[in-house]
Amino acid sequence: MDRRSGQIGRIHRLMWGVVGSVLLTVALGGYWFTQVVAQLGTAARQERVQLLALEAAVGEAMAELSEQTQEWKDILLRGHDPVLREKHQHAFEAHALSLGAELVSVQHAARELGLDTDDIAEFSRQHQALMTDYRAALTLFDPKNPLSFRLVDQRVQGRDRLLRDGLRREREKLEVQIAAREQRLSERGVLGQQWLKLGALAAFLPLLSLWFFWQVYRALREIVLSDARIRAIYQAIGDAVLVADMQGRVESINATAQKLLGWREGEARGRLISEVFELYDVHHQQRVESPAESVLRDGCPIPMSNGMMLRRRDGSELAVEDSAAPVRDEHGQAVGVVMVFHDVSKRYALLAELRAARAQFETLFEQLPEGVLLFDENLAVIMHNREAARLLEYSSKETLQLRVFDIEAMDDQAAIVARREKLQQTGRDDFESRYRTRSGRLLEVDVSVQVVQLPDGRIAFQTLFRDITEQKQAALQIEHLAYHDQLTGLPNRRLLHDRLSHAISSAVRRDAQLAVIYLDLDHFKDVNDSLGHGTGDALLQVVAERLLGCIRADDTLARMGGDEFVLMLNDLNDADSASTAAEKIMHELSRPVCIGGDELRITPSLGISLCPGDGRDADELLKYADAALYQAKQQGRATYRFYTQALHDQSVERVQLERLLRHALERHEFELYYQPQVDLRDGRIIGCEALIRWNHPGMGQVSPGRFIPIAEHSGLIIDIGNWVMQEACRQPKRWHDQGRDIKVSFNVSARQFMRPAELMQSLKAALAESGVDATRMEVELTESLLLDPQGMGEVLHEIRALGIQLALDDFGTGYSSLSYLRRFPINILKIDQSFVSDADNNPDDAEMVKTIIGMAHNLRMSVVAEGIETEAHRALLAMQGCRVGQGYHYSRPVPAEEFSRLLQRGSG
């Protein structure tokens, strides 16, 4: 402003010089000077200002078009939300109205300058057509279809670009016109020089006038350029600016003020400030005087202030900060007022969010499930939450008087120093510690400490802690359970493996020996099935106690699960030491056990592997001992076996067979063979027993003695047994359809009887699917199943209710008693072949056979003798009253087709 005042003073002095010169020059020089000053002064400034205003209006129209296009994109992108879509659609329409008004303003300004307005009128028509297309396209928008916005956008894609390019070309054309007008002003200066030359020809004094005028011209040009720069800066200012005269009427508002007020500069010019700038108090909603009006009244500047609400022309409101100051001329006289203001709505909203966030933080801080303590640099508590005081059993006031050493119960100074060093290095540390409460109780706590900076710049330690006392106790219990058997308290498989691995490493280093004894209780399942799992668990506990009495303190006894135990014996002299230990174990476990009034006798089977002789790996030693155990069970149980290479080969074979068994059913490798059951009096075939065979494509026919134990052990016997049941029911139905009624018996495994519901479901399904008469079917079961009278009685009666007969297989070799035979619905007793095979030579066996036959007749049961291989066997059995038998004397088990031929020969 000072520079501009100096320029104006200089112009005044030059003008007076020109006036003096003109008085002395001729009339021609005076006339020329007047024309030049008038042209270069008022006309040039007004015309240039109007062109700049027109250019700015075109720029505003382009900006409104960009805003309108952005709102259109927001409508499409947020169209799935009805609230956002409506918000952006209102903004879209508002920008459209504003753009239309801008185009009308541009057309009016161009007409005042005498410019061609056809292009501008065409812009208005293009905008109206564009709005029509927008609204038509918007009717196709489907908020539920995520892809519909693409279809809508394609309908108007590129249409706004035509209007934007046209406005840009118009703006460029205006810039060219402004440059051309400046060129003409220069040309007029040349013309002025010619006029001065003519004046010089007329008189000497016009030369002096020409010099003065040239100085005035340069000063005016600087003023014009300076005004243009000031105007550009004025319009580019981010804050809103309003300039008014001393009467309080608006002279000018910049572009930002136009947006905030909702008034265009031309509309606001000449109006009172109070009409354009309506200010209200935020708290009381009362109209207040604007700072510009206060300056006009008092003449004192008003600094930036807030807490006011501006009501815009459209009635909407926004929060503003404003200030005002008087405008003074070069003499210091007030000639107007300028007011600066800006929108602080976002700041107010942010402050409101911050206040809400602070309140939420304070609420969360107090409601945190963890205790929170804030320590200052002296390790004194300066802040805490409710949970911290509760856990430490102090009041809030008492908590604020604590120091960290009043709480921390650890005596490990090295650990405390290490924590401090870590905090200094990383600013954070997480650890477990112990805190002492007011009552002296110790809390196991999980602590997280972080270095923070307080608002005043001080360093503090933010400490979060939670009580993990119960968790620690539970963890210790869980850790114990993870490595120990819950029933016996012995180490489990995991702990055994860990100890065994360490023991192997130690034995190898010291060139010592150790033994792994794998132990299994013989027929333990019978105890569970007959006396219940409670008795079985009690028996396992007794076994564990006796086994602990058989080992040394540095040995390990572990329960692997079920009735399996493993003993690890360290520092043995030789294999004989392992044998001695095994015999001691067998002796201890063979002693009677009294549980609940029942006297139980149980024997163990043991498998032994040695380190380093058999292996130096824990898994290998366990696997080899298990293989030796399997061999002990195969060789009659109640014994022990050492691992050998032959056992390894058998174990490998067992694993291989189990793998092949899993695919045998899918590949239809099983087949039923049928052994005739014959009337011993006349030799007629009256029935048969179905026996499974496995026809493997590589191994040929695999003996049932090889794969049935493996199937039982692996659980595959369930699926295999169901297949046998289905096929055994289908075959007699086929024979019946051929006119032959043959009774078929088949074996059901103990594992199937352990699942009575599934067994009955499978049995009923097999009968229904085959359509066989249930009275032609016979189920064979072993004597060991009768040891559980409560569990077996119900399922056996259900089977009999279907019409199926029940046969007790291998009678005389198991544990059944006469009371069981009376209680169960058994129809048939099958004499085991071990009695029949030597009955013609051994009087004891002959007497046993006779006794079984007589007992069966007394119990009204039928008798079937197995293992008849000679005519002498047949004659002896027939003489003793046995009517039905089977054995190689009549036929080996044969496939169904061959059995059909036997039936044909028998009937022929």
mmCIF file of N, CA, C and O in Angstrom, residues 656-723:
data_model
loop_
_atom_site.group_PDB
_atom_site.id
_atom_site.type_symbol
_atom_site.label_atom_id
_atom_site.label_comp_id
_atom_site.label_asym_id
_atom_site.label_seq_id
_atom_site.Cartn_x
_atom_site.Cartn_y
_atom_site.Cartn_z
ATOM 1 N N GLN A 656 2.026 -103.777 6.464
ATOM 2 C CA GLN A 656 1.709 -103.893 5.041
ATOM 3 C C GLN A 656 0.325 -104.501 4.845
ATOM 4 O O GLN A 656 -0.468 -104.038 4.015
ATOM 5 N N LEU A 657 0.022 -105.536 5.619
ATOM 6 C CA LEU A 657 -1.295 -106.172 5.502
ATOM 7 C C LEU A 657 -2.414 -105.202 5.901
ATOM 8 O O LEU A 657 -3.479 -105.179 5.279
ATOM 9 N N GLU A 658 -2.175 -104.425 6.939
ATOM 10 C CA GLU A 658 -3.196 -103.463 7.359
ATOM 11 C C GLU A 658 -3.455 -102.438 6.257
ATOM 12 O O GLU A 658 -4.598 -102.065 5.987
ATOM 13 N N ARG A 659 -2.397 -101.992 5.610
ATOM 14 C CA ARG A 659 -2.568 -101.030 4.510
ATOM 15 C C ARG A 659 -3.354 -101.644 3.355
ATOM 16 O O ARG A 659 -4.248 -101.021 2.779
ATOM 17 N N LEU A 660 -3.031 -102.909 3.028
ATOM 18 C CA LEU A 660 -3.734 -103.570 1.932
ATOM 19 C C LEU A 660 -5.181 -103.882 2.306
ATOM 20 O O LEU A 660 -6.073 -103.857 1.450
ATOM 21 N N LEU A 661 -5.394 -104.182 3.604
ATOM 22 C CA LEU A 661 -6.756 -104.470 4.048
ATOM 23 C C LEU A 661 -7.686 -103.288 3.833
ATOM 24 O O LEU A 661 -8.874 -103.458 3.562
ATOM 25 N N ARG A 662 -7.147 -102.088 3.989
ATOM 26 C CA ARG A 662 -7.980 -100.893 3.865
ATOM 27 C C ARG A 662 -8.519 -100.727 2.452
ATOM 28 O O ARG A 662 -9.504 -100.019 2.245
ATOM 29 N N HIS A 663 -7.871 -101.360 1.475
ATOM 30 C CA HIS A 663 -8.340 -101.249 0.092
ATOM 31 C C HIS A 663 -9.053 -102.517 -0.383
ATOM 32 O O HIS A 663 -9.614 -102.528 -1.484
ATOM 33 N N ALA A 664 -9.007 -103.575 0.428
ATOM 34 C CA ALA A 664 -9.551 -104.857 -0.032
ATOM 35 C C ALA A 664 -11.050 -104.784 -0.287
ATOM 36 O O ALA A 664 -11.555 -105.333 -1.278
ATOM 37 N N LEU A 665 -11.792 -104.119 0.615
ATOM 38 C CA LEU A 665 -13.244 -104.003 0.408
ATOM 39 C C LEU A 665 -13.561 -103.206 -0.849
ATOM 40 O O LEU A 665 -14.451 -103.582 -1.625
ATOM 41 N N GLU A 666 -12.827 -102.078 -1.051
ATOM 42 C CA GLU A 666 -13.082 -101.243 -2.226
ATOM 43 C C GLU A 666 -12.800 -102.013 -3.521
ATOM 44 O O GLU A 666 -13.484 -101.807 -4.528
ATOM 45 N N ARG A 667 -11.823 -102.906 -3.469
ATOM 46 C CA ARG A 667 -11.422 -103.626 -4.689
ATOM 47 C C ARG A 667 -12.094 -104.995 -4.799
ATOM 48 O O ARG A 667 -11.716 -105.807 -5.659
ATOM 49 N N HIS A 668 -13.056 -105.288 -3.907
ATOM 50 C CA HIS A 668 -13.842 -106.533 -3.963
ATOM 51 C C HIS A 668 -12.931 -107.773 -3.942
ATOM 52 O O HIS A 668 -13.093 -108.704 -4.738
ATOM 53 N N GLU A 669 -11.973 -107.736 -3.009
ATOM 54 C CA GLU A 669 -11.036 -108.853 -2.917
ATOM 55 C C GLU A 669 -11.498 -109.926 -1.927
ATOM 56 O O GLU A 669 -10.884 -110.987 -1.836
ATOM 57 N N PHE A 670 -12.552 -109.660 -1.147
ATOM 58 C CA PHE A 670 -13.059 -110.640 -0.189
ATOM 59 C C PHE A 670 -14.082 -111.567 -0.847
ATOM 60 O O PHE A 670 -14.800 -111.165 -1.772
ATOM 61 N N GLU A 671 -14.128 -112.800 -0.351
ATOM 62 C CA GLU A 671 -15.079 -113.792 -0.857
ATOM 63 C C GLU A 671 -15.479 -114.703 0.305
ATOM 64 O O GLU A 671 -14.672 -114.970 1.197
ATOM 65 N N LEU A 672 -16.730 -115.122 0.302
ATOM 66 C CA LEU A 672 -17.190 -116.049 1.332
ATOM 67 C C LEU A 672 -17.090 -117.486 0.818
ATOM 68 O O LEU A 672 -17.526 -117.790 -0.302
ATOM 69 N N TYR A 673 -16.480 -118.346 1.647
ATOM 70 C CA TYR A 673 -16.477 -119.787 1.404
ATOM 71 C C TYR A 673 -17.477 -120.423 2.375
ATOM 72 O O TYR A 673 -17.749 -119.870 3.452
ATOM 73 N N TYR A 674 -17.996 -121.570 1.978
ATOM 74 C CA TYR A 674 -19.043 -122.208 2.776
ATOM 75 C C TYR A 674 -18.641 -123.658 3.078
ATOM 76 O O TYR A 674 -18.313 -124.425 2.171
ATOM 77 N N GLN A 675 -18.624 -124.013 4.387
ATOM 78 C CA GLN A 675 -18.329 -125.387 4.801
ATOM 79 C C GLN A 675 -19.639 -126.072 5.192
ATOM 80 O O GLN A 675 -20.376 -125.564 6.036
ATOM 81 N N PRO A 676 -19.941 -127.231 4.588
ATOM 82 C CA PRO A 676 -21.227 -127.889 4.839
ATOM 83 C C PRO A 676 -21.360 -128.329 6.291
ATOM 84 O O PRO A 676 -20.397 -128.726 6.935
ATOM 85 N N GLN A 677 -22.581 -128.221 6.796
ATOM 86 C CA GLN A 677 -22.978 -128.815 8.073
ATOM 87 C C GLN A 677 -23.922 -129.974 7.739
ATOM 88 O O GLN A 677 -24.961 -129.768 7.096
ATOM 89 N N VAL A 678 -23.534 -131.203 8.198
ATOM 90 C CA VAL A 678 -24.143 -132.438 7.684
ATOM 91 C C VAL A 678 -24.882 -133.168 8.812
ATOM 92 O O VAL A 678 -24.430 -133.179 9.972
ATOM 93 N N ASP A 679 -26.000 -133.782 8.447
ATOM 94 C CA ASP A 679 -26.702 -134.688 9.373
ATOM 95 C C ASP A 679 -25.853 -135.949 9.490
ATOM 96 O O ASP A 679 -25.630 -136.671 8.506
ATOM 97 N N LEU A 680 -25.321 -136.188 10.727
ATOM 98 C CA LEU A 680 -24.388 -137.295 10.901
ATOM 99 C C LEU A 680 -25.044 -138.661 10.696
ATOM 100 O O LEU A 680 -24.340 -139.664 10.525
ATOM 101 N N ARG A 681 -26.349 -138.727 10.658
ATOM 102 C CA ARG A 681 -27.017 -140.020 10.490
ATOM 103 C C ARG A 681 -27.083 -140.415 9.034
ATOM 104 O O ARG A 681 -26.835 -141.574 8.679
ATOM 105 N N ASP A 682 -27.455 -139.485 8.125
ATOM 106 C CA ASP A 682 -27.643 -139.868 6.725
ATOM 107 C C ASP A 682 -26.735 -139.100 5.765
ATOM 108 O O ASP A 682 -26.777 -139.294 4.556
ATOM 109 N N GLY A 683 -25.925 -138.164 6.270
ATOM 110 C CA GLY A 683 -24.986 -137.460 5.412
ATOM 111 C C GLY A 683 -25.590 -136.310 4.616
ATOM 112 O O GLY A 683 -24.924 -135.751 3.741
ATOM 113 N N ARG A 684 -26.857 -135.936 4.879
ATOM 114 C CA ARG A 684 -27.471 -134.821 4.136
ATOM 115 C C ARG A 684 -26.888 -133.474 4.595
ATOM 116 O O ARG A 684 -26.625 -133.264 5.783
ATOM 117 N N ILE A 685 -26.711 -132.599 3.619
ATOM 118 C CA ILE A 685 -26.276 -131.220 3.923
ATOM 119 C C ILE A 685 -27.494 -130.439 4.379
ATOM 120 O O ILE A 685 -28.457 -130.265 3.608
ATOM 121 N N ILE A 686 -27.468 -129.975 5.615
ATOM 122 C CA ILE A 686 -28.623 -129.241 6.139
ATOM 123 C C ILE A 686 -28.283 -127.769 6.422
ATOM 124 O O ILE A 686 -29.176 -126.986 6.768
ATOM 125 N N GLY A 687 -27.060 -127.424 6.300
ATOM 126 C CA GLY A 687 -26.659 -126.036 6.534
ATOM 127 C C GLY A 687 -25.197 -125.850 6.192
ATOM 128 O O GLY A 687 -24.537 -126.749 5.654
ATOM 129 N N CYS A 688 -24.687 -124.661 6.493
ATOM 130 C CA CYS A 688 -23.269 -124.374 6.233
ATOM 131 C C CYS A 688 -22.823 -123.194 7.104
ATOM 132 O O CYS A 688 -23.648 -122.426 7.613
ATOM 133 N N GLU A 689 -21.513 -123.107 7.244
ATOM 134 C CA GLU A 689 -20.921 -121.946 7.939
ATOM 135 C C GLU A 689 -20.169 -121.103 6.918
ATOM 136 O O GLU A 689 -19.371 -121.626 6.126
ATOM 137 N N ALA A 690 -20.475 -119.782 6.898
ATOM 138 C CA ALA A 690 -19.817 -118.852 5.967
ATOM 139 C C ALA A 690 -18.503 -118.396 6.575
ATOM 140 O O ALA A 690 -18.463 -117.902 7.708
ATOM 141 N N LEU A 691 -17.423 -118.580 5.814
ATOM 142 C CA LEU A 691 -16.084 -118.228 6.269
ATOM 143 C C LEU A 691 -15.445 -117.299 5.245
ATOM 144 O O LEU A 691 -15.476 -117.580 4.040
ATOM 145 N N ILE A 692 -14.853 -116.200 5.718
ATOM 146 C CA ILE A 692 -14.298 -115.196 4.803
ATOM 147 C C ILE A 692 -12.936 -115.619 4.299
ATOM 148 O O ILE A 692 -12.151 -116.245 5.008
ATOM 149 N N ARG A 693 -12.679 -115.279 3.023
ATOM 150 C CA ARG A 693 -11.370 -115.497 2.406
ATOM 151 C C ARG A 693 -10.961 -114.204 1.703
ATOM 152 O O ARG A 693 -11.805 -113.462 1.184
ATOM 153 N N TRP A 694 -9.660 -113.973 1.668
ATOM 154 C CA TRP A 694 -9.128 -112.761 1.032
ATOM 155 C C TRP A 694 -8.284 -113.190 -0.155
ATOM 156 O O TRP A 694 -7.249 -113.813 -0.003
ATOM 157 N N ASN A 695 -8.751 -112.822 -1.342
ATOM 158 C CA ASN A 695 -8.041 -113.145 -2.580
ATOM 159 C C ASN A 695 -7.284 -111.904 -3.041
ATOM 160 O O ASN A 695 -7.832 -111.035 -3.721
ATOM 161 N N HIS A 696 -6.011 -111.821 -2.648
ATOM 162 C CA HIS A 696 -5.213 -110.661 -3.034
ATOM 163 C C HIS A 696 -4.541 -110.928 -4.372
ATOM 164 O O HIS A 696 -3.995 -112.022 -4.595
ATOM 165 N N PRO A 697 -4.562 -109.953 -5.290
ATOM 166 C CA PRO A 697 -3.996 -110.207 -6.622
ATOM 167 C C PRO A 697 -2.496 -110.512 -6.607
ATOM 168 O O PRO A 697 -1.997 -111.183 -7.519
ATOM 169 N N GLY A 698 -1.786 -110.041 -5.587
ATOM 170 C CA GLY A 698 -0.341 -110.290 -5.555
ATOM 171 C C GLY A 698 0.046 -111.420 -4.634
ATOM 172 O O GLY A 698 0.955 -112.212 -4.945
ATOM 173 N N MET A 699 -0.625 -111.554 -3.495
ATOM 174 C CA MET A 699 -0.258 -112.563 -2.501
ATOM 175 C C MET A 699 -1.080 -113.833 -2.626
ATOM 176 O O MET A 699 -0.847 -114.795 -1.900
ATOM 177 N N GLY A 700 -2.057 -113.816 -3.488
ATOM 178 C CA GLY A 700 -2.935 -114.972 -3.580
ATOM 179 C C GLY A 700 -3.956 -114.956 -2.457
ATOM 180 O O GLY A 700 -4.340 -113.886 -1.957
ATOM 181 N N GLN A 701 -4.389 -116.171 -2.048
ATOM 182 C CA GLN A 701 -5.382 -116.237 -0.973
ATOM 183 C C GLN A 701 -4.679 -116.135 0.378
ATOM 184 O O GLN A 701 -3.853 -116.963 0.732
ATOM 185 N N VAL A 702 -5.057 -115.072 1.141
ATOM 186 C CA VAL A 702 -4.445 -114.812 2.433
ATOM 187 C C VAL A 702 -5.278 -115.513 3.505
ATOM 188 O O VAL A 702 -6.503 -115.382 3.550
ATOM 189 N N SER A 703 -4.589 -116.254 4.400
ATOM 190 C CA SER A 703 -5.271 -116.997 5.449
ATOM 191 C C SER A 703 -5.969 -116.052 6.416
ATOM 192 O O SER A 703 -5.407 -115.013 6.792
ATOM 193 N N PRO A 704 -7.188 -116.397 6.865
ATOM 194 C CA PRO A 704 -7.875 -115.572 7.870
ATOM 195 C C PRO A 704 -7.054 -115.434 9.152
ATOM 196 O O PRO A 704 -7.138 -114.414 9.845
ATOM 197 N N GLY A 705 -6.264 -116.456 9.469
ATOM 198 C CA GLY A 705 -5.423 -116.364 10.656
ATOM 199 C C GLY A 705 -4.404 -115.247 10.571
ATOM 200 O O GLY A 705 -3.910 -114.760 11.603
ATOM 201 N N ARG A 706 -4.079 -114.805 9.347
ATOM 202 C CA ARG A 706 -3.125 -113.712 9.178
ATOM 203 C C ARG A 706 -3.805 -112.343 9.246
ATOM 204 O O ARG A 706 -3.274 -111.415 9.853
ATOM 205 N N PHE A 707 -4.961 -112.219 8.607
ATOM 206 C CA PHE A 707 -5.511 -110.867 8.499
ATOM 207 C C PHE A 707 -6.625 -110.552 9.509
ATOM 208 O O PHE A 707 -6.873 -109.381 9.797
ATOM 209 N N ILE A 708 -7.325 -111.558 10.065
ATOM 210 C CA ILE A 708 -8.402 -111.271 11.016
ATOM 211 C C ILE A 708 -7.868 -110.583 12.276
ATOM 212 O O ILE A 708 -8.437 -109.579 12.731
ATOM 213 N N PRO A 709 -6.746 -111.076 12.897
ATOM 214 C CA PRO A 709 -6.216 -110.346 14.075
ATOM 215 C C PRO A 709 -5.843 -108.904 13.757
ATOM 216 O O PRO A 709 -6.035 -108.003 14.583
ATOM 217 N N ILE A 710 -5.302 -108.700 12.549
ATOM 218 C CA ILE A 710 -4.931 -107.331 12.160
ATOM 219 C C ILE A 710 -6.174 -106.481 11.994
ATOM 220 O O ILE A 710 -6.228 -105.312 12.404
ATOM 221 N N ALA A 711 -7.215 -107.044 11.396
ATOM 222 C CA ALA A 711 -8.473 -106.312 11.232
ATOM 223 C C ALA A 711 -9.083 -105.980 12.594
ATOM 224 O O ALA A 711 -9.619 -104.882 12.798
ATOM 225 N N GLU A 712 -9.012 -106.941 13.534
ATOM 226 C CA GLU A 712 -9.520 -106.685 14.880
ATOM 227 C C GLU A 712 -8.733 -105.559 15.540
ATOM 228 O O GLU A 712 -9.308 -104.646 16.154
ATOM 229 N N HIS A 713 -7.423 -105.612 15.418
ATOM 230 C CA HIS A 713 -6.558 -104.627 16.071
ATOM 231 C C HIS A 713 -6.756 -103.222 15.493
ATOM 232 O O HIS A 713 -6.725 -102.233 16.223
ATOM 233 N N SER A 714 -6.962 -103.105 14.196
ATOM 234 C CA SER A 714 -7.065 -101.810 13.525
ATOM 235 C C SER A 714 -8.478 -101.256 13.503
ATOM 236 O O SER A 714 -8.675 -100.087 13.179
ATOM 237 N N GLY A 715 -9.481 -102.075 13.828
ATOM 238 C CA GLY A 715 -10.866 -101.618 13.761
ATOM 239 C C GLY A 715 -11.519 -101.846 12.417
ATOM 240 O O GLY A 715 -12.713 -101.575 12.242
ATOM 241 N N LEU A 716 -10.764 -102.346 11.435
ATOM 242 C CA LEU A 716 -11.344 -102.616 10.114
ATOM 243 C C LEU A 716 -12.349 -103.770 10.169
ATOM 244 O O LEU A 716 -13.114 -103.962 9.219
ATOM 245 N N ILE A 717 -12.345 -104.528 11.266
ATOM 246 C CA ILE A 717 -13.246 -105.670 11.373
ATOM 247 C C ILE A 717 -14.711 -105.240 11.323
ATOM 248 O O ILE A 717 -15.585 -106.034 10.945
ATOM 249 N N ILE A 718 -14.989 -103.991 11.690
ATOM 250 C CA ILE A 718 -16.381 -103.503 11.647
ATOM 251 C C ILE A 718 -16.889 -103.501 10.211
ATOM 252 O O ILE A 718 -17.946 -104.066 9.902
ATOM 253 N N ASP A 719 -16.139 -102.881 9.298
ATOM 254 C CA ASP A 719 -16.560 -102.824 7.893
ATOM 255 C C ASP A 719 -16.540 -104.216 7.265
ATOM 256 O O ASP A 719 -17.438 -104.568 6.496
ATOM 257 N N ILE A 720 -15.514 -104.985 7.602
ATOM 258 C CA ILE A 720 -15.440 -106.342 7.041
ATOM 259 C C ILE A 720 -16.598 -107.180 7.559
ATOM 260 O O ILE A 720 -17.241 -107.930 6.806
ATOM 261 N N GLY A 721 -16.902 -107.090 8.863
ATOM 262 C CA GLY A 721 -18.009 -107.849 9.437
ATOM 263 C C GLY A 721 -19.340 -107.480 8.817
ATOM 264 O O GLY A 721 -20.199 -108.347 8.582
ATOM 265 N N ASN A 722 -19.553 -106.188 8.522
ATOM 266 C CA ASN A 722 -20.800 -105.774 7.877
ATOM 267 C C ASN A 722 -20.910 -106.367 6.477
ATOM 268 O O ASN A 722 -21.997 -106.761 6.028
ATOM 269 N N TRP A 723 -19.772 -106.417 5.771
ATOM 270 C CA TRP A 723 -19.806 -107.021 4.425
ATOM 271 C C TRP A 723 -20.146 -108.512 4.517
ATOM 272 O O TRP A 723 -20.936 -109.027 3.730
#
